[in-house]
Coordinates of C-alpha atoms and ligand atoms in Angstrom, one line a residue:
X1 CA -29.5 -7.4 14.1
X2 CA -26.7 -8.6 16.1
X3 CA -24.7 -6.0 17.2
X4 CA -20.4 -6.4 18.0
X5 CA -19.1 -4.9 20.8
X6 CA -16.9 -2.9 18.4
X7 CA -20.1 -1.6 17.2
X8 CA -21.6 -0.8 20.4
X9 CA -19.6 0.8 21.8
X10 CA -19.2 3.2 19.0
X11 CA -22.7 3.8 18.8
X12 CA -22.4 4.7 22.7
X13 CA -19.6 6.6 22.3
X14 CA -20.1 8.6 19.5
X15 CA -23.1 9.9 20.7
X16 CA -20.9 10.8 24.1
X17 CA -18.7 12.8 21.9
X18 CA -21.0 14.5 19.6
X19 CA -22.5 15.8 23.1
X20 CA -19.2 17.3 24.2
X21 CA -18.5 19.0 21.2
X22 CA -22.3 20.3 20.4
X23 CA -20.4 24.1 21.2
X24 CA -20.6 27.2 19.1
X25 CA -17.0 26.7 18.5
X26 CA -17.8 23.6 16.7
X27 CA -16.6 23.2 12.7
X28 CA -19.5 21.4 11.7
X29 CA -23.3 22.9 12.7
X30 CA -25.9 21.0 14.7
X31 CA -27.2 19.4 11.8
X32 CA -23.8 18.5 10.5
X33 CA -22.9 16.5 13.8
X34 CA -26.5 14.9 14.1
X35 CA -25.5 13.5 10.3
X36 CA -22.0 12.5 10.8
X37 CA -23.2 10.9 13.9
X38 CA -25.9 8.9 11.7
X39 CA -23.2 8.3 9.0
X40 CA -20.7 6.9 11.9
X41 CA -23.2 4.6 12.5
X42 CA -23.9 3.4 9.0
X43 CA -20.2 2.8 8.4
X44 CA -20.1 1.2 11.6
X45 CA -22.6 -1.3 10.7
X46 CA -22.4 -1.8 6.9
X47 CA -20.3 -4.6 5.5
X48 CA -19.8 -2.9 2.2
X49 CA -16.3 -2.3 1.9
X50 CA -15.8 -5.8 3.0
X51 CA -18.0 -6.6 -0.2
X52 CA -16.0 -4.8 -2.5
X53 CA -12.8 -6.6 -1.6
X54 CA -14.4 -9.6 -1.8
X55 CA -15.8 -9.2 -5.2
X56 CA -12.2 -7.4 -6.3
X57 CA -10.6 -10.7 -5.3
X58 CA -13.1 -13.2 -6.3
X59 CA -14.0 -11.3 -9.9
X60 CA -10.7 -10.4 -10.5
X61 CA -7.7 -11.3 -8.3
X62 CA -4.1 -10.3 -9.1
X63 CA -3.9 -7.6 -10.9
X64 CA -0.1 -6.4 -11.8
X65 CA -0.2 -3.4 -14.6
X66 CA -0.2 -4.4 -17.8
X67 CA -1.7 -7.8 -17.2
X68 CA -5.1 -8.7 -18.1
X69 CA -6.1 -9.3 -14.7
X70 CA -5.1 -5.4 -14.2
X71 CA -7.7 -4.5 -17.5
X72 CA -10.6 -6.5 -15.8
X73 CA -9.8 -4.7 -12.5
X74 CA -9.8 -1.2 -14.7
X75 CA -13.3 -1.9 -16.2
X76 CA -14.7 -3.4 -12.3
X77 CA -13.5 -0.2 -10.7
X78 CA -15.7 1.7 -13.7
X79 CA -18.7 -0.5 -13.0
X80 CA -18.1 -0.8 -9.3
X81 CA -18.3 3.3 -8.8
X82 CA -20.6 3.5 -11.2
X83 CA -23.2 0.8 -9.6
X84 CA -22.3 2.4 -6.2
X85 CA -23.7 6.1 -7.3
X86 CA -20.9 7.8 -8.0
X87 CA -21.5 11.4 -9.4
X88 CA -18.6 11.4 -12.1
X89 CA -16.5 8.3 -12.9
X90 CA -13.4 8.0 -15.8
X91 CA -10.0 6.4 -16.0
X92 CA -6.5 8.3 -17.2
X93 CA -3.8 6.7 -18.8
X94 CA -0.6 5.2 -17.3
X95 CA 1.9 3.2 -19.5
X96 CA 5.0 1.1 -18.2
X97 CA 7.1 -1.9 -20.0
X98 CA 6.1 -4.9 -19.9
X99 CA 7.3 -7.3 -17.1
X100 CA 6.6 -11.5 -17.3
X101 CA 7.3 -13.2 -13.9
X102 CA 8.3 -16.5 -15.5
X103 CA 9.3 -19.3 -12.6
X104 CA 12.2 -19.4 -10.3
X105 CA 14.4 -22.7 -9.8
X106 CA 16.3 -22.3 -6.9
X107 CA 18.8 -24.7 -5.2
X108 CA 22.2 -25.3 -3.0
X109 CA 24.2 -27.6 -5.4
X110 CA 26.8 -28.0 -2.6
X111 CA 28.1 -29.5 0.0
X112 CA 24.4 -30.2 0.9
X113 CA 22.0 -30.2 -2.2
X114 CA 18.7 -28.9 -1.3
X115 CA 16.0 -27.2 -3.4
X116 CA 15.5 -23.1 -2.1
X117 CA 11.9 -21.8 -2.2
X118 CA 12.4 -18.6 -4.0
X119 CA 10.6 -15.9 -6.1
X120 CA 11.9 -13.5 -8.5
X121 CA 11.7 -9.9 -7.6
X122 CA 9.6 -7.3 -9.4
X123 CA 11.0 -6.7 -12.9
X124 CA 14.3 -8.5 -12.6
X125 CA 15.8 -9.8 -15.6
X126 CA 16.3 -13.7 -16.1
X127 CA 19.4 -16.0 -15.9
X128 CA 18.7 -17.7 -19.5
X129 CA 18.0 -20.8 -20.3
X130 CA 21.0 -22.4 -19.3
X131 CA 20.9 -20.6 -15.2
X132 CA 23.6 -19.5 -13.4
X133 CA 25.8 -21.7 -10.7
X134 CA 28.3 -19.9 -8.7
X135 CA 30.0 -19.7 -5.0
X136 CA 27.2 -17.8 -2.5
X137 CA 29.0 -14.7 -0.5
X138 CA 27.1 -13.7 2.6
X139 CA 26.8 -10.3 4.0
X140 CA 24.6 -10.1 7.1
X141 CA 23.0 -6.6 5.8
X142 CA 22.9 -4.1 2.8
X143 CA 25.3 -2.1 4.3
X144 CA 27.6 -4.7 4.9
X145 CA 27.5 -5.7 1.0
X146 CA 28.3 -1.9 -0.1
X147 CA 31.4 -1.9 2.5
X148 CA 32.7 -5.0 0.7
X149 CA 35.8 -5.1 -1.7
X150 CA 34.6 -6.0 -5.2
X151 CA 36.8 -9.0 -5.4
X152 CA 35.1 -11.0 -2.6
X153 CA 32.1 -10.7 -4.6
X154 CA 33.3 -11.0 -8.3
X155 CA 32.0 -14.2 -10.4
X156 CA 29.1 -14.8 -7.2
X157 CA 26.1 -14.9 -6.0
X158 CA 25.0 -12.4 -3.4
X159 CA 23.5 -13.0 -0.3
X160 CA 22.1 -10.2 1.8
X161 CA 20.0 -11.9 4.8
X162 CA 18.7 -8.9 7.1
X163 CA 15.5 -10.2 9.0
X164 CA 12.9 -7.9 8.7
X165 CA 11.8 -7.0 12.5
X166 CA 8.3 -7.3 13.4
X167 CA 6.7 -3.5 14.1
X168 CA 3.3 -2.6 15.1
X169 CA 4.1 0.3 13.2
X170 CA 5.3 -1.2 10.3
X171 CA 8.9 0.5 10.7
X172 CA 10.6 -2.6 10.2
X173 CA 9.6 -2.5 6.5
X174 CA 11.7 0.8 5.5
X175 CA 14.9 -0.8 7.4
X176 CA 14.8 -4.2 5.1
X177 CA 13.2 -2.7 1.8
X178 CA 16.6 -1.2 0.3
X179 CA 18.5 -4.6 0.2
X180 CA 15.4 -5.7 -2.2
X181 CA 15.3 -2.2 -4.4
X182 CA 19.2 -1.5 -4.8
X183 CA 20.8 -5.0 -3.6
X184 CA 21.3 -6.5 -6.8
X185 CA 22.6 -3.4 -8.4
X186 CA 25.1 -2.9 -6.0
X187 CA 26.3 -6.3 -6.0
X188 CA 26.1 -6.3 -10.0
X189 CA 28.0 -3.1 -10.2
X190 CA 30.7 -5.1 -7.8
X191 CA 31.2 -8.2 -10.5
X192 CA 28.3 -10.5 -9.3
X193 CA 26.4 -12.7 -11.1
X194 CA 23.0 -13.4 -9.3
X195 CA 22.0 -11.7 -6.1
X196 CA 19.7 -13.8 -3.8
X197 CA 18.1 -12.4 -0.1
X198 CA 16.2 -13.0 2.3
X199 CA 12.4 -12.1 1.7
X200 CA 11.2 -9.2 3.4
X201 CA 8.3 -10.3 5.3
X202 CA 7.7 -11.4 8.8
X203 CA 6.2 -14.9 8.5
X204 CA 7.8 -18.1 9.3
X205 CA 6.1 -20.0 6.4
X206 CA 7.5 -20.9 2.8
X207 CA 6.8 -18.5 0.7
X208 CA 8.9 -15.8 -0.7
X209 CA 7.6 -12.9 -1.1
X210 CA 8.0 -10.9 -4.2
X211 CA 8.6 -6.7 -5.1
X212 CA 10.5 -4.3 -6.6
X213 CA 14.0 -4.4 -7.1
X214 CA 15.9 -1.6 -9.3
X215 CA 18.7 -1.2 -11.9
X216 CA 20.8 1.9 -11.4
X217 CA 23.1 0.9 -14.1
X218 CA 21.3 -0.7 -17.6
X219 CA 24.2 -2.3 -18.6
X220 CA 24.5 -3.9 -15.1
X221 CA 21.6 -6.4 -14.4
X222 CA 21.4 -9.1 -12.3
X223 CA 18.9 -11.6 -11.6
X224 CA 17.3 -10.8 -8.5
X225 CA 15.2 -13.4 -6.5
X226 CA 13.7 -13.5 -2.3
X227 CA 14.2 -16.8 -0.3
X228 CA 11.0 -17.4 1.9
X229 CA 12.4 -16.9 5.4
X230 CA 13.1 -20.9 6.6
X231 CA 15.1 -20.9 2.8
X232 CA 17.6 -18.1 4.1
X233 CA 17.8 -19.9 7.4
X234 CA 18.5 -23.2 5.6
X235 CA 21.6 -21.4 3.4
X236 CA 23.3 -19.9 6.5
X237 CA 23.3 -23.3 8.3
X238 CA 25.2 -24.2 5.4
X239 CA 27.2 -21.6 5.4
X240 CA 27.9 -22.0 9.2
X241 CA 29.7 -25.4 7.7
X242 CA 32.8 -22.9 6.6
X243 CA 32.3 -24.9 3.5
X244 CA 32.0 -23.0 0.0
X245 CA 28.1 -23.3 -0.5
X246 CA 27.1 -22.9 -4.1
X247 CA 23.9 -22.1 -5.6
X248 CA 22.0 -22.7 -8.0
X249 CA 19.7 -20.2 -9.9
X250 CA 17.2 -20.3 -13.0
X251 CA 14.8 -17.8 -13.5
X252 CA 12.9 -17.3 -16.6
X253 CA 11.4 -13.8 -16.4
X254 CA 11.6 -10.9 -18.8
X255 CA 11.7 -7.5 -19.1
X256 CA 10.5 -6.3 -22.4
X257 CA 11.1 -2.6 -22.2
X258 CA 10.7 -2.3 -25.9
X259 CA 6.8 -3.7 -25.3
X260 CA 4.6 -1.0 -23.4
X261 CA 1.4 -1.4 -21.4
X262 CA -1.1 0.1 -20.2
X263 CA -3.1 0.9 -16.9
X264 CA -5.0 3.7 -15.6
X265 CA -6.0 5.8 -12.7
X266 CA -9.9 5.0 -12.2
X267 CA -11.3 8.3 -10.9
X268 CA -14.6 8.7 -9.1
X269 CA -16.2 11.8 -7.4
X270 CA -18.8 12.8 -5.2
X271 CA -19.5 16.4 -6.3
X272 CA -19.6 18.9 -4.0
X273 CA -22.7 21.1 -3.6
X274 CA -21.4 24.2 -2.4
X275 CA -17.4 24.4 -3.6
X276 CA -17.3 21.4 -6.2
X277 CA -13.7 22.6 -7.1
X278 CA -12.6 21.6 -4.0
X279 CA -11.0 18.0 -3.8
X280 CA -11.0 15.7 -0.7
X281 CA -8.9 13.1 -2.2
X282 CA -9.2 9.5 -0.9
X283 CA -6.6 7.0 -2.2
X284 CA -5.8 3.1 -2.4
X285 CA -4.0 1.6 -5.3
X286 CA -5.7 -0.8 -7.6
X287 CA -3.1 -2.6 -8.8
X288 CA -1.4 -5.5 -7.6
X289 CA 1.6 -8.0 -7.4
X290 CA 0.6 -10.9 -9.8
X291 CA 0.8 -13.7 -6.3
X292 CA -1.9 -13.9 -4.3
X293 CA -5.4 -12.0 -4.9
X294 CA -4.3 -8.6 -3.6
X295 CA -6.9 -8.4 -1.0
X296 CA -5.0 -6.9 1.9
X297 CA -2.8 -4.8 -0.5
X298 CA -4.2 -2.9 -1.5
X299 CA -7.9 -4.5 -2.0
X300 CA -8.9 -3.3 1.7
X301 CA -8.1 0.2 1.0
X302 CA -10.0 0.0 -2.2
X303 CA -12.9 -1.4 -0.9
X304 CA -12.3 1.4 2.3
X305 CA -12.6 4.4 0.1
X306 CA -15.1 3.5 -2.3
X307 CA -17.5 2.7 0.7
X308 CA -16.3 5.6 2.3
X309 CA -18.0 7.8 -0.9
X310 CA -20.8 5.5 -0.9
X311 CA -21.9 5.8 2.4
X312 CA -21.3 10.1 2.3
X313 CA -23.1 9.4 -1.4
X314 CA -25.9 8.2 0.3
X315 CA -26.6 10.9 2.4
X316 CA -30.0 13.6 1.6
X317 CA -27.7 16.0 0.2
X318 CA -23.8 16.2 -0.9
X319 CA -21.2 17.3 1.0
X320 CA -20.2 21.1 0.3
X321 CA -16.7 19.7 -1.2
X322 CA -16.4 17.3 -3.4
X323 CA -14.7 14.1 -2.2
X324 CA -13.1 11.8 -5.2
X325 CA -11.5 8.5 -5.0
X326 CA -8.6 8.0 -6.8
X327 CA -7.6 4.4 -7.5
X328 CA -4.0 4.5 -8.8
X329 CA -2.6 2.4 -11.2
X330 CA 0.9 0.9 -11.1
X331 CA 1.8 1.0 -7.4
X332 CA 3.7 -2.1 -7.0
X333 CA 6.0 -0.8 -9.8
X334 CA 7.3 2.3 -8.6
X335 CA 3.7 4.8 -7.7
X336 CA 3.3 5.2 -11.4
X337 CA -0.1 6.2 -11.0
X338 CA 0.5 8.9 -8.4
X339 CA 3.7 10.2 -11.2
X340 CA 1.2 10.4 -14.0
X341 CA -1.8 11.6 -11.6
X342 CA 0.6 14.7 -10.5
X343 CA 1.4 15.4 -14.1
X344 CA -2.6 15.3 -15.2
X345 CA -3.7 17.8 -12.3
X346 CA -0.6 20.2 -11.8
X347 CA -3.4 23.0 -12.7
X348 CA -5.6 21.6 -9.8
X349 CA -3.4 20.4 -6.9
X350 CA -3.9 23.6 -5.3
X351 CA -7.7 22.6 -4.8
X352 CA -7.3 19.3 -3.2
X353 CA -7.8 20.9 0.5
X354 CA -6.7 17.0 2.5
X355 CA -6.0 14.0 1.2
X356 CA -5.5 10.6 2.6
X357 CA -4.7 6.9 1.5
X358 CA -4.6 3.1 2.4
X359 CA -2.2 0.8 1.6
X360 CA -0.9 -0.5 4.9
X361 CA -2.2 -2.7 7.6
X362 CA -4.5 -5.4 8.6
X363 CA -5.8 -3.9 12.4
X364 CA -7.7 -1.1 13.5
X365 CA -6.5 2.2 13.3
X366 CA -4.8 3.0 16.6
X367 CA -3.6 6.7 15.5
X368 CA -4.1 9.8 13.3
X369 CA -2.1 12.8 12.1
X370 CA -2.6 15.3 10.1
X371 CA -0.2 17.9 8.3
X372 CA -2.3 20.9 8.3
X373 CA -2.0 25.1 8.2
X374 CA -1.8 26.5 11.9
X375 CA -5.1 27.9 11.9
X376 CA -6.7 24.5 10.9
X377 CA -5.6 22.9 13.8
X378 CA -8.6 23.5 16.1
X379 CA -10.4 21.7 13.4
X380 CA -8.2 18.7 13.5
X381 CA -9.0 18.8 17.6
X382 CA -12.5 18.7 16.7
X383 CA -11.9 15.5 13.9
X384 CA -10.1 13.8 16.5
X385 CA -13.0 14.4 19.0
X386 CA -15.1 12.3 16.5
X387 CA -12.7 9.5 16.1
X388 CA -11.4 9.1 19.8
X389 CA -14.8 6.6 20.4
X390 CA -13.2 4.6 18.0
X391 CA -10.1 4.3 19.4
X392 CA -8.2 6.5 17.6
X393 CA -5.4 8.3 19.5
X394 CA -4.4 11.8 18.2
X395 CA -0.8 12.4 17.4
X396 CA -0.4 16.3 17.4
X397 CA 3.2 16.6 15.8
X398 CA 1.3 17.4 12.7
X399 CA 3.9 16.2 10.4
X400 CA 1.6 13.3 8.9
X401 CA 2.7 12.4 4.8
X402 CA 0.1 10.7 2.8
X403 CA 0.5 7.0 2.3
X404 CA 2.5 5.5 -0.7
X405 CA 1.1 7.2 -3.7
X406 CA -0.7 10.1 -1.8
X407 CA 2.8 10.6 -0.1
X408 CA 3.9 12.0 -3.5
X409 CA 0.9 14.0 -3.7
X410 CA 1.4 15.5 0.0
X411 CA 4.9 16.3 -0.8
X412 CA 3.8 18.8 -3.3
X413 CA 2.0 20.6 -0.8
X414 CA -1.7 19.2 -0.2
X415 CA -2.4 18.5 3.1
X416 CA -2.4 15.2 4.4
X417 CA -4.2 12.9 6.8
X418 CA -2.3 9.8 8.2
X419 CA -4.6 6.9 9.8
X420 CA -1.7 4.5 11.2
X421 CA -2.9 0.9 12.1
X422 CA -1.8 -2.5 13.7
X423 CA 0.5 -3.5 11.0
X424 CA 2.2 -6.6 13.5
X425 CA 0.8 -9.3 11.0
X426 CA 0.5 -7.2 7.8
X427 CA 4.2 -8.5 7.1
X428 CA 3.6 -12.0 7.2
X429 CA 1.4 -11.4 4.2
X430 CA 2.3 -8.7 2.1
X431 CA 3.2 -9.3 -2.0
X432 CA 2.8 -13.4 -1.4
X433 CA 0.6 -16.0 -2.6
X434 CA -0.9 -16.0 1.0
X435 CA -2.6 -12.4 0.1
X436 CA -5.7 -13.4 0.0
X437 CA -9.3 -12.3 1.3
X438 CA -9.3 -14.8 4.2
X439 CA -6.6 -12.8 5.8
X440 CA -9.2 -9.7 6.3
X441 CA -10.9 -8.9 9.3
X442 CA -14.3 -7.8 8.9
X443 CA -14.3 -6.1 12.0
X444 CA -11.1 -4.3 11.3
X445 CA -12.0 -3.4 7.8
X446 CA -15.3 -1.8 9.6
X447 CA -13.5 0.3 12.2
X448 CA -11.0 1.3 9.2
X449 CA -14.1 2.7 7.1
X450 CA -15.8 4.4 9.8
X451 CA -12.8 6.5 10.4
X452 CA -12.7 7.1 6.7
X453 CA -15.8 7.8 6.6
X454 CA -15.8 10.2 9.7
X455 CA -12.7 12.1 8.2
X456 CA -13.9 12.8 4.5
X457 CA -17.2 14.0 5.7
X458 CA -15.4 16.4 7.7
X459 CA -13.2 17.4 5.6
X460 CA -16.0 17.7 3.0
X461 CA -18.1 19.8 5.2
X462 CA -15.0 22.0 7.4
X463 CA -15.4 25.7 6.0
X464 CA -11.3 25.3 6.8
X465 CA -8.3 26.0 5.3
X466 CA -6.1 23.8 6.0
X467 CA -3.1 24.5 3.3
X468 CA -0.4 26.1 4.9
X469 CA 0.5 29.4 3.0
X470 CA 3.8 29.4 0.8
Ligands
ZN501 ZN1 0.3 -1.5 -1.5

């Protein structure tokens, strides 16, 4: 076998660090280092969690709840866990409306006529049959559109065109997001009749890319559709003209909230053999948007923790905790499966001792921080002695918040574990057609699944508190 030098040097490394830390004041025994330094090199080598998101997107694809590609992804998660050796698998119910995308016809009608590439948001409402043609009004920013007087936007189509800036971190994401959840309300709630923005996403191609917007008001719904990023570019040249631009806008979704479907949670475990009870709780969601085959979001972090139990399921014995993989349902739509999963376990959310999740990023995890009890901070040191070989940095502010739906879960109190990665390019790709399993990097993915791997063994085998008191 050919080894990387990703893989090499972890292999070097971790043996480095398993030496320095072979002292009595170690969390994990002896023969707890000697395995996790086997297991680190398992999930260092193995391609499995690369095979999972490649058989999520090529047996399934998109996946949006309520869709029957969402009920084929419910029964492969089953079989999938299952197949992989899972001690205890089963799915709980989550129900929503039901949402149909329909298709977008978008274009300037004057003083230059030119067709928009565009794509409805997440659960807007359509224009009818007929669409909707009205003056555009421009406001640079979200902000600027809520300081507006209503009758510069009566009777028009809104245009909010924020640029989403480019972040390793990602950060550039929770700056441009509220124009795409609250923009059309505010405009509607203002006298508009369409509200049209700029996508947020970081590529230069011509694709829109979709997610959720939000009513506030249910008597007050507009449609609500992303330009790809050249579009937006296109309309403010027009704009530039000082020439009222008008805009054309047909969109044939619908939101049937009388109609209800249904997705689940799929729920698989490792069982513990010493404290069962206790939860190490690995998340991903396993729903997607219905563009694209929702490899990088969220099918990477699907395929991440279910090889992350695999490979600890593998192991001679189990783990003293139990370590389950929660693959939440309804994500895209507003963390419905993280909602419902906090209402099923109330009794039990005082047993899940750490929990972590994916749904961000394409690169290797360059960082980790955790949001632990006092006393369990040595043990974090020690964790972050046995990721450092792989390039993980330790942030110590220990004020990490689970990811998306586990952020919910961390709120209420269960410790978290935060693994940031390179998100620079994630951006260019996230909720569009171009989410596809090309756009993952093997190598990446394997880094990403070591460190799982590394932490929930830890956290499986830690005799550690680490809730903080209340
Ligand atoms: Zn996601």
């Amino acid at each position: 076998m050919i080894k990387t030098a990703f893989q090499t040097s972890v292999l070097l490394l971790t043996t480095l660090a398993t030496t320095v830390f072979a002292s009595e004041s170690s969390v994990l025994t002896k023969a707890q280092r000697a395995e996790l330094q086997q297991l680190t090199t398992t999930a260092s080598t193995s391609d499995l969690s690369y095979q999972i998101v490649e058989s999520l997107t090529t047996e399934v694809g998109a996946r949006m709840i309520g869709t029957e590609g969402d009920k084929r992804a419910i029964k492969w998660a089953v079989d999938k866990m299952n197949a992989l050796g899972f001690d205890k698998v089963w799915t709980e119910e989550v129900a929503h409306f039901q949402w149909i995308r329909g298709d977008v016809e978008a274009k300037i009608t004057a003083p230059f006529p030119q067709p928009i590439k565009a794509i409805a948001l997440g659960e807007s409402v359509g224009t009818g049959e007929q669409g909707i043609e009205a003056d555009v009004v421009h406001f640079a920013t979200l902000a600027d559109l809520e300081a507006a007087d209503a009758t510069r936007v009566d009777g028009k189509i809104v245009f909010v065109s924020y640029r989403m800036e480019r972040l390793k971190t990602g950060r550039g994401y929770g700056k441009a997001v509220g124009a795409r959840v609250r923009g059309a309300s505010v405009a509607a709630e203002k006298g508009a009749v369409g509200f049209i923005m700029r996508s947020v996403g970081t590529a230069n191609n011509r694709l829109a890319h979709t997610g959720i917007t939000r009513y506030q008001n249910d008597e007050r719904r507009i449609p609500a559709v992303a330009l790809s990023n050249p579009d937006a570019d296109l309309l403010i040249n027009q704009l530039k003209r000082n020439k009222p631009v008008r805009f054309f806008l047909k969109v044939t979704a619908m939101r049937n909230e009388v109609v209800t479907v249904k997705g689940a949670n799929v729920i698989g475990e490792i069982t513990g053999s010493q404290w069962p009870e206790q939860i190490v709780a690995l998340g991903a969601h396993l729903d997607s948007w219905d563009v694209g085959t929702g490899a990088i979001d969220d099918g990477l972090g699907v395929g991440m923790v279910m090889a992350t139990a695999a490979h600890i399921g593998q192991l001679d014995k189990r783990p003293k905790r139990t370590i389950r993989v929660i693959l939440f349902a309804g994500e895209e739509v507003g963390l419905l499966g993280a909602k419902q999963y906090l209402i099923d376990h109330q009794a039990t959310l005082k047993d899940h001792v750490i929990a972590a999740e994916w749904d961000f990023g394409l690169g290797k995890i360059y960082s980790m921080q955790a949001n632990v009890a006092e006393p369990a901070i040595p043990a974090i040191d020690e964790l972050a002695s046995y990721l450092a070989p792989l390039g993980v940095a330790y942030n110590t502010a220990n004020q990490g918040r689970g990811q998306s739906d586990m952020g919910l879960i961390t709120d209420q109190g269960v410790p978290a574990m935060n693994f940031t990665p390179d998100g620079l390019r994630y951006f260019d790709i996230h909720h569009t057609e171009n989410d596809t399993l090309d756009k993952v990097v093997p190598e990446d993915l394997q880094q990403n699944t070591a460190v799982y791997t590394i932490f929930a063994y830890f956290a499986a085998q830690a005799d550690v508190e680490f809730r903080k008191a209340n």
